[in-house]
Amino acid sequence: MFVQHPEDSPYRRHLEPNAANYAPLTPLSFLDRAADIHPAHVAVVHGGTRLDYAQLRERCRRLASALTGRGVRPGDTVAVMAPNIPAMVEAHYGVPGAGAVLNALNIRLESETLAYILAHSRARVLIADTSFADVLEPALATLDRPPLVVDIEDTADGRRIGAISYEELLAEGDAGRPLLLPADEWQAISLNYTSGTTGRPKGVVYHHRGAYLNAVGNSLVWSMPQHPVYLWTLPMFHCNGWCFPWGISLQAGTHVCLRKVEAGAIWSAFADEGVTHLCGAPIVMSTILNAPEPVRRPFAQPVRMMTAASAPPAALLEGMAELGIDITHVYGLTEVYGPATVCAEQPGWAALPSAERARLKARQGVRYPVLEGLAVMDAGTMTDVPADGATIGEIMMRGHIVMKGYLDDPAATEGAFQGGWFHTGDLAVMHEDGYVEIKDRAKDIIISGGENISSIEVEGALFRHPAVLDAAVVAMSDVRWGEVPCAFVELKDGQEASEADLIRHCRDLIAHFKAPKRVIFGDLPKTSTGKIQKAVLRARLRPDDR
């Protein structure tokens, strides 16, 4: 419930916002503060390149000024397609610093989808790494009004397709011109497209206020100190890197760029750059844990990792703890700026057996301090489900870090906000201690003989087998039960396990009816953010099994 002081209240008369006591929230202010206070501190590391905060601010100002000089106006879209390199960090300040909206493109998309996004977003400029020329050129050829293309020459791979290079564009800009700040914190700062697994991708619009607050929220829930050394294993195109391009600068930290996520590069960054923080899906944890011995390097500093996507299997959490890497489990979606809940660790958990502690830490947890509402509801009645850890409902959110809406899609926006809450589509239970635990996506729950089976629970059991590297479970048609679990499993190199072995293993850990009835071995298809593509796996089933 909201209240407002009446107009005749003395707390309203002559106490209006003005230039002295009010400024719209924007994460662009983080860069200026860091450059003013720590101008010589290393801001960006990329191979042999080192940029301090004074240099980073200069380059971001040049980018903003040059875009304006090239005709970009407030409210225009500027698309960027690049891996985690310095230009992507700079774009998070330079593009909105010109008053424009940043659309960071998924680097694994195919030409047709890229063409759709560039057209739908009305991109005026496309800044692209030359390694993506082969996929971008066909996309651009289909557009009636293609954007100005700017080539980032960060690698010998690929070829030039743009009218100008990124460094040439920066040279056109004025390093003395401050970034343009929004007149209204509700103004759009970025545009992020959903994965589009059930149709055309939707354009999720973020505002300056939400980006500012989620960057602050990340620092709060992680207890992030000044000058963190952050390794870019999470794609910056994914929810704007969960707002960490802005959040690391908030703490005057160092952005350690990583063009490609590889075990050797990660371990080297731990040892050589003193990395203290990183983010990523559980697949990144597997990459670290299963790194061959020759690439492993000793490191002395504590390391903290924030992970999301599906709940990390207990075996992964235990393995990371043995390496001295502390895991913070968060949960969110593109529509809420990335992470919006955190499994906040309670004091008594440290004394628990490792398996029990891992089980508790695998829950999605409680709301971020910058999220105003988190609930598990019956989507039909919009009432809270009992906090009994068993009754399944849909996760709902409301507050500062919920998107503005979907670009040019009022029907989808209205549906997402039905009843005054954002509908996540994720099914979960609410525990007695107030912690949320996801049981499945609404589309992934397996209903067998009238009983709900969480694919996540079955996957967790599979992960506890020593030979399993990765696993995913989907529903398979069954004449008797309607649906039963089917497991897709990727084994570790040099390890062996049969279908019977894994089914027996699961039956030892979970209810027999929840164990997979079939196991299919092979590589698992993943999205660019490390999520397993279950729709692709369902398509691999025999027609009679779907």
XYZ file of C-alpha atoms in Angstrom:
546
model
C 0.000 0.000 0.000
C 1.270 3.453 -0.886
C 0.421 6.753 0.813
C 1.171 10.368 -0.025
C 1.238 13.431 2.171
C -1.706 15.723 1.422
C -1.070 18.896 -0.559
C -1.495 21.098 2.525
C 1.135 19.153 4.492
C 4.088 21.306 5.626
C 6.336 18.524 4.319
C 5.209 19.281 0.772
C 5.059 23.073 0.747
C 8.230 24.696 -0.625
C 10.030 21.345 -0.500
C 10.022 20.376 -4.154
C 12.929 18.640 -5.927
C 15.474 20.992 -7.450
C 18.954 20.901 -8.981
C 20.570 21.065 -5.540
C 18.745 18.149 -3.948
C 17.798 15.801 -6.778
C 19.549 14.068 -9.666
C 18.209 11.212 -11.781
C 19.893 7.921 -10.907
C 22.237 6.662 -13.625
C 25.161 4.213 -13.494
C 27.098 6.542 -15.815
C 27.971 8.524 -12.683
C 30.040 5.586 -11.396
C 32.706 6.128 -14.063
C 33.150 9.807 -13.273
C 33.494 9.104 -9.562
C 36.069 6.355 -10.108
C 38.068 8.511 -12.533
C 37.955 11.521 -10.203
C 39.089 9.585 -7.118
C 41.252 6.802 -8.597
C 42.435 8.112 -11.987
C 45.610 5.982 -12.023
C 43.986 2.754 -10.828
C 43.903 -0.001 -13.447
C 40.386 -0.100 -14.871
C 40.692 -2.544 -17.780
C 43.081 -5.406 -18.536
C 43.107 -7.100 -21.928
C 46.200 -9.164 -22.651
C 49.064 -6.670 -22.637
C 46.713 -3.672 -22.646
C 46.213 -1.731 -19.423
C 43.836 1.225 -19.148
C 43.550 3.288 -15.997
C 40.321 5.045 -15.018
C 41.401 8.389 -16.466
C 42.047 6.688 -19.816
C 38.817 4.690 -19.688
C 36.770 7.827 -19.074
C 38.559 9.602 -21.921
C 37.776 6.776 -24.345
C 34.123 6.595 -23.251
C 33.742 10.334 -23.697
C 35.297 10.118 -27.147
C 32.866 7.356 -28.096
C 29.840 9.346 -26.907
C 30.998 12.502 -28.640
C 31.818 10.691 -31.885
C 28.427 8.967 -31.986
C 26.727 12.329 -31.570
C 28.896 13.736 -34.346
C 27.800 10.864 -36.579
C 24.149 11.795 -36.152
C 23.131 9.591 -33.223
C 20.408 11.329 -31.258
C 18.914 10.667 -27.804
C 16.643 7.639 -28.010
C 18.430 6.082 -30.992
C 19.644 2.492 -30.732
C 23.324 1.628 -31.054
C 24.024 -2.100 -31.411
C 27.317 -3.690 -30.371
C 28.432 -7.216 -31.238
C 31.673 -8.161 -29.555
C 33.118 -10.623 -27.048
C 34.212 -9.473 -23.605
C 36.820 -6.951 -24.761
C 37.481 -3.325 -23.720
C 35.194 -1.895 -26.407
C 32.241 -3.647 -24.744
C 33.058 -2.040 -21.397
C 33.383 1.340 -23.113
C 30.075 0.907 -24.944
C 28.225 0.616 -21.619
C 29.213 4.217 -20.891
C 29.796 5.782 -24.292
C 26.515 4.718 -25.920
C 24.127 5.883 -23.153
C 26.553 8.785 -22.634
C 25.377 9.995 -26.047
C 21.767 9.676 -24.902
C 21.358 6.543 -27.010
C 20.194 3.039 -26.042
C 22.734 0.210 -25.999
C 21.732 -3.067 -27.642
C 24.452 -5.640 -26.901
C 23.938 -8.475 -29.392
C 24.249 -12.155 -28.570
C 27.433 -13.212 -30.381
C 26.112 -16.707 -31.083
C 23.027 -15.714 -33.019
C 22.593 -16.613 -36.667
C 22.136 -14.086 -39.494
C 18.343 -14.285 -39.681
C 17.806 -13.454 -36.004
C 20.446 -10.726 -36.066
C 18.715 -9.139 -39.048
C 15.399 -9.227 -37.163
C 16.914 -7.593 -34.068
C 18.714 -4.868 -36.029
C 15.501 -4.045 -37.876
C 13.221 -4.288 -34.834
C 15.488 -2.093 -32.707
C 15.977 0.412 -35.563
C 19.713 0.408 -34.914
C 21.414 3.533 -36.241
C 24.948 2.244 -35.643
C 26.426 -1.237 -35.373
C 29.808 -1.551 -33.670
C 31.068 -5.062 -34.384
C 34.158 -7.172 -33.868
C 35.580 -8.210 -37.237
C 35.428 -11.906 -36.254
C 31.655 -11.747 -36.800
C 31.801 -10.431 -40.356
C 30.623 -13.694 -41.916
C 27.404 -13.795 -39.896
C 26.716 -10.046 -39.943
C 27.217 -9.379 -43.641
C 24.219 -11.530 -44.745
C 22.110 -9.977 -41.973
C 22.954 -6.441 -43.083
C 22.238 -7.289 -46.719
C 18.568 -7.957 -45.903
C 17.941 -4.596 -44.214
C 16.189 -1.761 -46.035
C 18.018 0.797 -43.897
C 21.252 -0.759 -42.639
C 23.080 0.989 -39.807
C 26.490 2.607 -39.987
C 28.932 -0.262 -39.346
C 32.018 0.338 -37.208
C 34.686 -2.386 -37.146
C 36.463 -3.382 -33.925
C 39.850 -4.759 -34.959
C 40.701 -6.703 -31.808
C 41.762 -9.911 -33.524
C 43.422 -11.122 -36.697
C 40.350 -13.283 -37.344
C 37.588 -12.018 -39.576
C 37.585 -9.119 -42.008
C 36.516 -5.515 -42.324
C 32.934 -4.822 -43.389
C 32.446 -1.376 -41.834
C 32.823 2.145 -43.109
C 35.187 3.071 -40.295
C 37.207 1.368 -37.560
C 36.430 1.723 -33.877
C 39.704 3.526 -33.142
C 39.073 5.894 -36.049
C 35.639 6.618 -34.616
C 37.116 7.388 -31.196
C 39.602 9.750 -32.814
C 36.667 11.837 -34.050
C 35.400 12.346 -30.495
C 36.114 15.021 -27.899
C 37.695 13.627 -24.719
C 36.825 16.830 -22.878
C 33.084 16.539 -23.430
C 31.334 14.975 -20.412
C 28.939 12.112 -20.892
C 25.315 13.191 -21.350
C 23.258 12.235 -18.306
C 19.532 11.463 -18.522
C 17.033 14.148 -17.600
C 14.746 11.364 -16.355
C 16.007 8.185 -14.674
C 13.115 6.299 -16.354
C 14.780 6.875 -19.734
C 15.930 3.727 -21.513
C 19.599 2.861 -21.076
C 19.725 -0.503 -22.840
C 17.811 -3.049 -24.870
C 18.321 -6.789 -24.378
C 16.618 -9.463 -26.450
C 15.306 -12.694 -24.970
C 16.512 -16.002 -26.352
C 13.431 -16.425 -28.514
C 13.093 -20.164 -27.845
C 9.309 -20.012 -28.314
C 9.159 -17.481 -31.169
C 10.682 -14.170 -32.147
C 12.950 -12.715 -29.441
C 11.404 -9.904 -27.405
C 13.247 -6.655 -26.733
C 13.522 -6.039 -22.982
C 13.952 -2.352 -22.160
C 16.026 -1.287 -19.120
C 16.027 2.179 -17.578
C 18.867 4.142 -15.943
C 17.304 3.814 -12.473
C 17.104 0.025 -12.614
C 20.644 -0.326 -13.961
C 21.983 1.925 -11.194
C 20.130 0.068 -8.460
C 20.962 -3.440 -9.625
C 24.638 -2.516 -9.858
C 24.407 -1.334 -6.243
C 22.432 -4.444 -5.305
C 25.142 -6.722 -6.680
C 27.745 -5.009 -4.516
C 25.550 -5.278 -1.442
C 24.642 -8.967 -1.707
C 28.256 -9.880 -2.551
C 29.771 -7.617 0.130
C 32.077 -6.467 -2.647
C 34.970 -4.342 -1.367
C 36.755 -1.487 -3.084
C 39.017 -2.397 -6.020
C 37.764 -5.900 -6.851
C 39.512 -7.690 -9.719
C 36.668 -9.014 -11.845
C 37.104 -11.658 -14.551
C 34.703 -11.389 -17.491
C 33.544 -14.989 -17.859
C 29.898 -13.865 -18.024
C 28.981 -12.463 -21.471
C 28.485 -8.707 -21.370
C 25.696 -9.120 -23.909
C 23.722 -11.163 -21.364
C 21.562 -8.736 -19.344
C 24.364 -6.196 -19.767
C 26.649 -8.566 -17.901
C 24.202 -8.534 -14.958
C 24.982 -4.796 -14.652
C 28.606 -5.501 -13.671
C 30.093 -3.270 -16.420
C 28.695 -0.476 -14.272
C 28.969 -2.187 -10.871
C 32.702 -2.912 -11.054
C 33.380 0.744 -11.811
C 31.166 1.680 -8.844
C 33.816 0.038 -6.659
C 36.726 1.316 -8.787
C 37.563 -2.260 -9.667
C 39.521 -3.821 -12.511
C 37.724 -5.346 -15.497
C 39.810 -8.325 -16.654
C 38.589 -8.998 -20.183
C 38.395 -12.520 -21.556
C 37.782 -12.915 -25.248
C 36.965 -16.605 -24.901
C 36.048 -18.645 -21.830
C 38.706 -21.349 -21.598
C 40.044 -23.251 -18.612
C 43.646 -22.200 -19.175
C 42.759 -18.529 -19.524
C 40.691 -18.598 -16.340
C 43.372 -20.293 -14.259
C 46.011 -17.923 -15.657
C 43.863 -14.931 -14.723
C 43.524 -16.271 -11.177
C 47.302 -16.569 -10.891
C 48.578 -13.605 -12.933
C 45.915 -10.926 -12.438
C 44.824 -11.773 -8.888
C 41.179 -12.200 -9.853
C 38.879 -11.936 -6.836
C 35.418 -12.147 -8.434
C 33.736 -13.726 -11.449
C 30.270 -14.753 -12.611
C 28.884 -17.473 -14.815
C 26.550 -20.394 -15.310
C 27.333 -23.787 -13.745
C 29.085 -24.766 -16.997
C 31.826 -22.256 -16.117
C 32.227 -23.985 -12.770
C 32.572 -27.307 -14.603
C 35.189 -25.754 -16.887
C 37.230 -24.691 -13.858
C 36.810 -27.943 -11.950
C 37.598 -30.214 -14.905
C 40.600 -28.270 -16.148
C 43.526 -30.553 -16.997
C 46.373 -30.484 -14.513
C 48.886 -28.736 -16.846
C 46.764 -25.547 -17.057
C 46.090 -25.271 -13.326
C 48.036 -22.496 -11.603
C 48.342 -21.819 -7.881
C 46.685 -18.653 -6.563
C 46.703 -17.275 -3.045
C 43.801 -14.808 -2.982
C 40.237 -15.745 -1.996
C 37.941 -15.971 -5.033
C 34.193 -15.473 -5.076
C 31.930 -16.628 -7.885
C 28.327 -15.668 -8.516
C 26.355 -18.267 -10.455
C 22.822 -18.442 -11.760
C 20.909 -20.395 -14.416
C 19.745 -23.729 -13.005
C 20.571 -24.594 -9.418
C 24.208 -25.688 -9.211
C 24.372 -29.403 -8.383
C 25.670 -30.070 -4.891
C 28.677 -31.895 -6.359
C 29.766 -28.733 -8.205
C 29.382 -26.572 -5.105
C 31.411 -29.022 -3.047
C 34.143 -29.170 -5.698
C 34.448 -25.392 -5.919
C 34.646 -25.126 -2.139
C 37.566 -27.559 -2.175
C 39.387 -25.205 -4.577
C 38.797 -22.299 -2.215
C 36.233 -20.608 -4.474
C 33.168 -19.418 -2.557
C 29.899 -19.612 -4.487
C 27.039 -17.131 -4.249
C 23.891 -18.481 -5.888
C 21.601 -15.909 -7.484
C 18.547 -16.094 -9.707
C 16.967 -13.765 -12.190
C 15.895 -13.223 -15.760
C 16.564 -10.830 -18.611
C 13.408 -8.944 -17.563
C 14.879 -8.091 -14.135
C 18.382 -6.913 -15.142
C 19.920 -10.304 -14.410
C 20.093 -11.422 -10.767
C 17.201 -10.396 -8.543
C 17.357 -12.950 -5.709
C 20.265 -14.313 -3.707
C 20.699 -17.366 -1.525
C 21.863 -15.309 1.438
C 23.935 -17.556 3.680
C 22.877 -17.790 7.303
C 25.457 -17.961 10.145
C 24.588 -21.521 11.147
C 25.147 -22.952 7.692
C 28.930 -22.959 7.967
C 28.815 -25.649 10.664
C 26.625 -28.002 8.621
C 27.959 -31.024 6.729
C 29.130 -30.001 3.263
C 26.337 -31.830 1.445
C 23.621 -30.180 3.546
C 25.224 -26.770 3.188
C 25.427 -27.265 -0.570
C 21.738 -28.224 -0.651
C 20.764 -25.027 1.148
C 23.033 -22.876 -1.030
C 21.510 -24.303 -4.208
C 18.179 -22.591 -3.454
C 17.332 -19.351 -5.221
C 16.853 -17.589 -1.905
C 15.481 -14.200 -0.987
C 14.973 -10.918 -2.796
C 17.753 -8.473 -3.591
C 17.687 -5.350 -1.415
C 16.684 -3.400 -4.537
C 13.731 -5.690 -5.388
C 10.541 -4.638 -3.605
C 8.501 -7.800 -3.932
C 9.157 -11.540 -4.300
C 6.414 -14.133 -3.980
C 5.441 -17.635 -5.038
C 1.832 -17.507 -6.146
C -0.941 -19.531 -7.667
C -1.001 -17.831 -11.079
C -4.752 -18.371 -11.417
C -5.825 -16.784 -8.131
C -2.755 -14.535 -7.593
C -2.553 -15.669 -3.972
C 0.560 -16.820 -2.119
C 1.133 -20.547 -1.870
C 1.787 -21.960 1.645
C 5.391 -21.672 2.828
C 5.638 -25.437 3.225
C 8.454 -26.267 0.804
C 6.072 -28.488 -1.168
C 3.263 -26.497 -2.785
C 4.323 -25.347 -6.241
C 3.477 -21.920 -7.613
C 4.935 -19.336 -9.989
C 7.648 -16.902 -8.932
C 6.408 -13.302 -9.104
C 8.438 -10.107 -8.743
C 7.818 -6.379 -8.521
C 9.939 -3.316 -7.907
C 12.804 -1.145 -9.078
C 14.650 -3.729 -11.156
C 11.751 -4.970 -13.233
C 12.014 -3.944 -16.894
C 10.106 -1.047 -18.441
C 8.504 -3.584 -20.770
C 8.969 -5.177 -24.184
C 9.828 -2.879 -27.089
C 6.885 -2.388 -29.469
C 4.961 -5.267 -27.856
C 2.193 -3.936 -25.612
C 0.343 -7.247 -25.496
C 3.378 -9.155 -24.190
C 4.105 -6.353 -21.725
C 0.553 -6.407 -20.385
C 0.650 -10.186 -20.041
C 3.960 -10.118 -18.183
C 2.620 -7.564 -15.675
C -0.827 -9.063 -15.154
C -2.131 -8.493 -11.641
C 0.552 -5.953 -10.789
C 3.382 -8.499 -10.669
C 5.988 -9.651 -13.170
C 5.270 -13.277 -14.052
C 8.572 -15.145 -14.386
C 7.208 -18.440 -15.722
C 9.373 -20.310 -13.199
C 7.751 -22.822 -10.868
C 8.962 -22.927 -7.278
C 8.135 -23.593 -3.655
C 8.426 -21.243 -0.716
C 10.219 -22.710 2.285
C 9.287 -21.984 5.877
C 12.395 -19.809 6.266
C 11.254 -17.566 3.398
C 13.688 -18.947 0.818
C 12.459 -19.672 -2.691
C 13.499 -22.852 -4.467
C 12.832 -23.373 -8.164
C 11.389 -26.717 -9.112
C 11.184 -26.097 -12.852
C 10.199 -23.850 -15.679
C 6.467 -24.109 -16.258
C 7.200 -25.731 -19.600
C 9.772 -28.167 -18.133
C 7.837 -29.721 -15.266
C 7.189 -33.454 -15.826
C 3.715 -34.652 -14.875
C 3.840 -38.403 -14.390
C 0.709 -40.210 -13.308
C -0.620 -36.948 -11.885
C 2.558 -36.337 -9.847
C 4.889 -33.409 -10.566
C 8.528 -34.357 -11.150
C 11.103 -31.586 -11.035
C 13.647 -32.048 -13.820
C 16.072 -30.072 -11.654
C 15.814 -32.630 -8.848
C 16.545 -35.495 -11.231
C 19.474 -33.581 -12.766
C 20.874 -32.999 -9.285
C 20.856 -36.739 -8.641
C 22.613 -37.447 -11.942
C 25.303 -34.883 -11.161
C 26.249 -36.809 -8.043
C 27.508 -39.695 -10.167
C 31.308 -39.316 -10.502
C 31.272 -39.998 -14.261
C 28.699 -37.295 -15.139
C 29.986 -34.010 -16.540
C 26.638 -32.494 -17.504
C 23.005 -33.595 -17.551
C 19.563 -32.430 -18.586
C 16.181 -34.048 -18.078
C 13.068 -33.581 -20.203
C 9.630 -35.166 -20.364
C 9.191 -38.243 -22.541
C 5.770 -39.568 -23.552
C 4.656 -42.766 -21.809
C 1.527 -44.825 -22.518
C 0.893 -45.663 -18.872
C 2.077 -42.587 -16.982
C 1.559 -39.865 -19.569
C 5.084 -38.482 -19.082
C 8.287 -39.887 -17.600
C 11.787 -38.413 -17.256
C 14.334 -38.870 -20.039
C 17.933 -37.957 -19.244
C 20.521 -36.592 -21.646
C 24.001 -37.075 -20.200
C 27.492 -35.949 -21.125
C 30.232 -38.009 -19.460
C 33.614 -36.796 -18.294
C 36.596 -37.636 -20.472
C 37.886 -41.100 -19.683
C 34.863 -41.995 -17.526
C 32.281 -44.680 -18.218
C 28.705 -45.313 -17.072
C 25.851 -47.237 -18.640
C 22.184 -46.359 -18.791
C 21.474 -49.005 -16.139
C 24.240 -47.582 -13.910
C 22.753 -44.086 -13.949
C 19.157 -45.190 -13.485
C 20.182 -47.329 -10.510
C 22.227 -44.420 -9.115
C 19.202 -42.098 -9.293
C 16.896 -44.646 -7.698
C 19.282 -44.759 -4.737
C 18.958 -40.988 -4.241
C 15.399 -40.006 -5.161
C 11.954 -41.595 -5.337
C 11.912 -44.426 -7.847
C 9.154 -42.872 -9.966
C 11.344 -39.781 -10.435
C 14.329 -41.697 -11.818
C 14.871 -41.423 -15.592
C 13.353 -44.209 -17.647
C 15.800 -43.632 -20.470
C 19.333 -42.197 -20.718
C 20.790 -40.776 -23.940
C 24.527 -40.074 -24.051
C 26.235 -37.298 -26.012
C 27.165 -33.610 -26.056
C 24.501 -31.252 -24.713
C 23.499 -28.196 -26.789
C 23.910 -24.936 -24.884
C 23.053 -21.296 -25.373
C 25.725 -18.620 -25.352
C 25.121 -18.093 -21.631
C 25.652 -21.755 -20.775
C 22.010 -22.802 -20.463
C 21.152 -26.201 -21.867
C 18.712 -25.972 -24.775
C 15.994 -28.350 -23.659
C 13.870 -27.578 -26.710
C 16.678 -29.012 -28.866
C 16.839 -32.097 -26.653
C 13.084 -32.655 -26.912
C 13.423 -32.525 -30.686
C 15.995 -35.349 -30.477
C 13.456 -37.713 -28.952
C 11.746 -40.208 -31.207
C 8.441 -38.802 -32.536
C 6.494 -41.342 -30.473
C 8.314 -40.214 -27.304
C 7.620 -36.477 -27.585
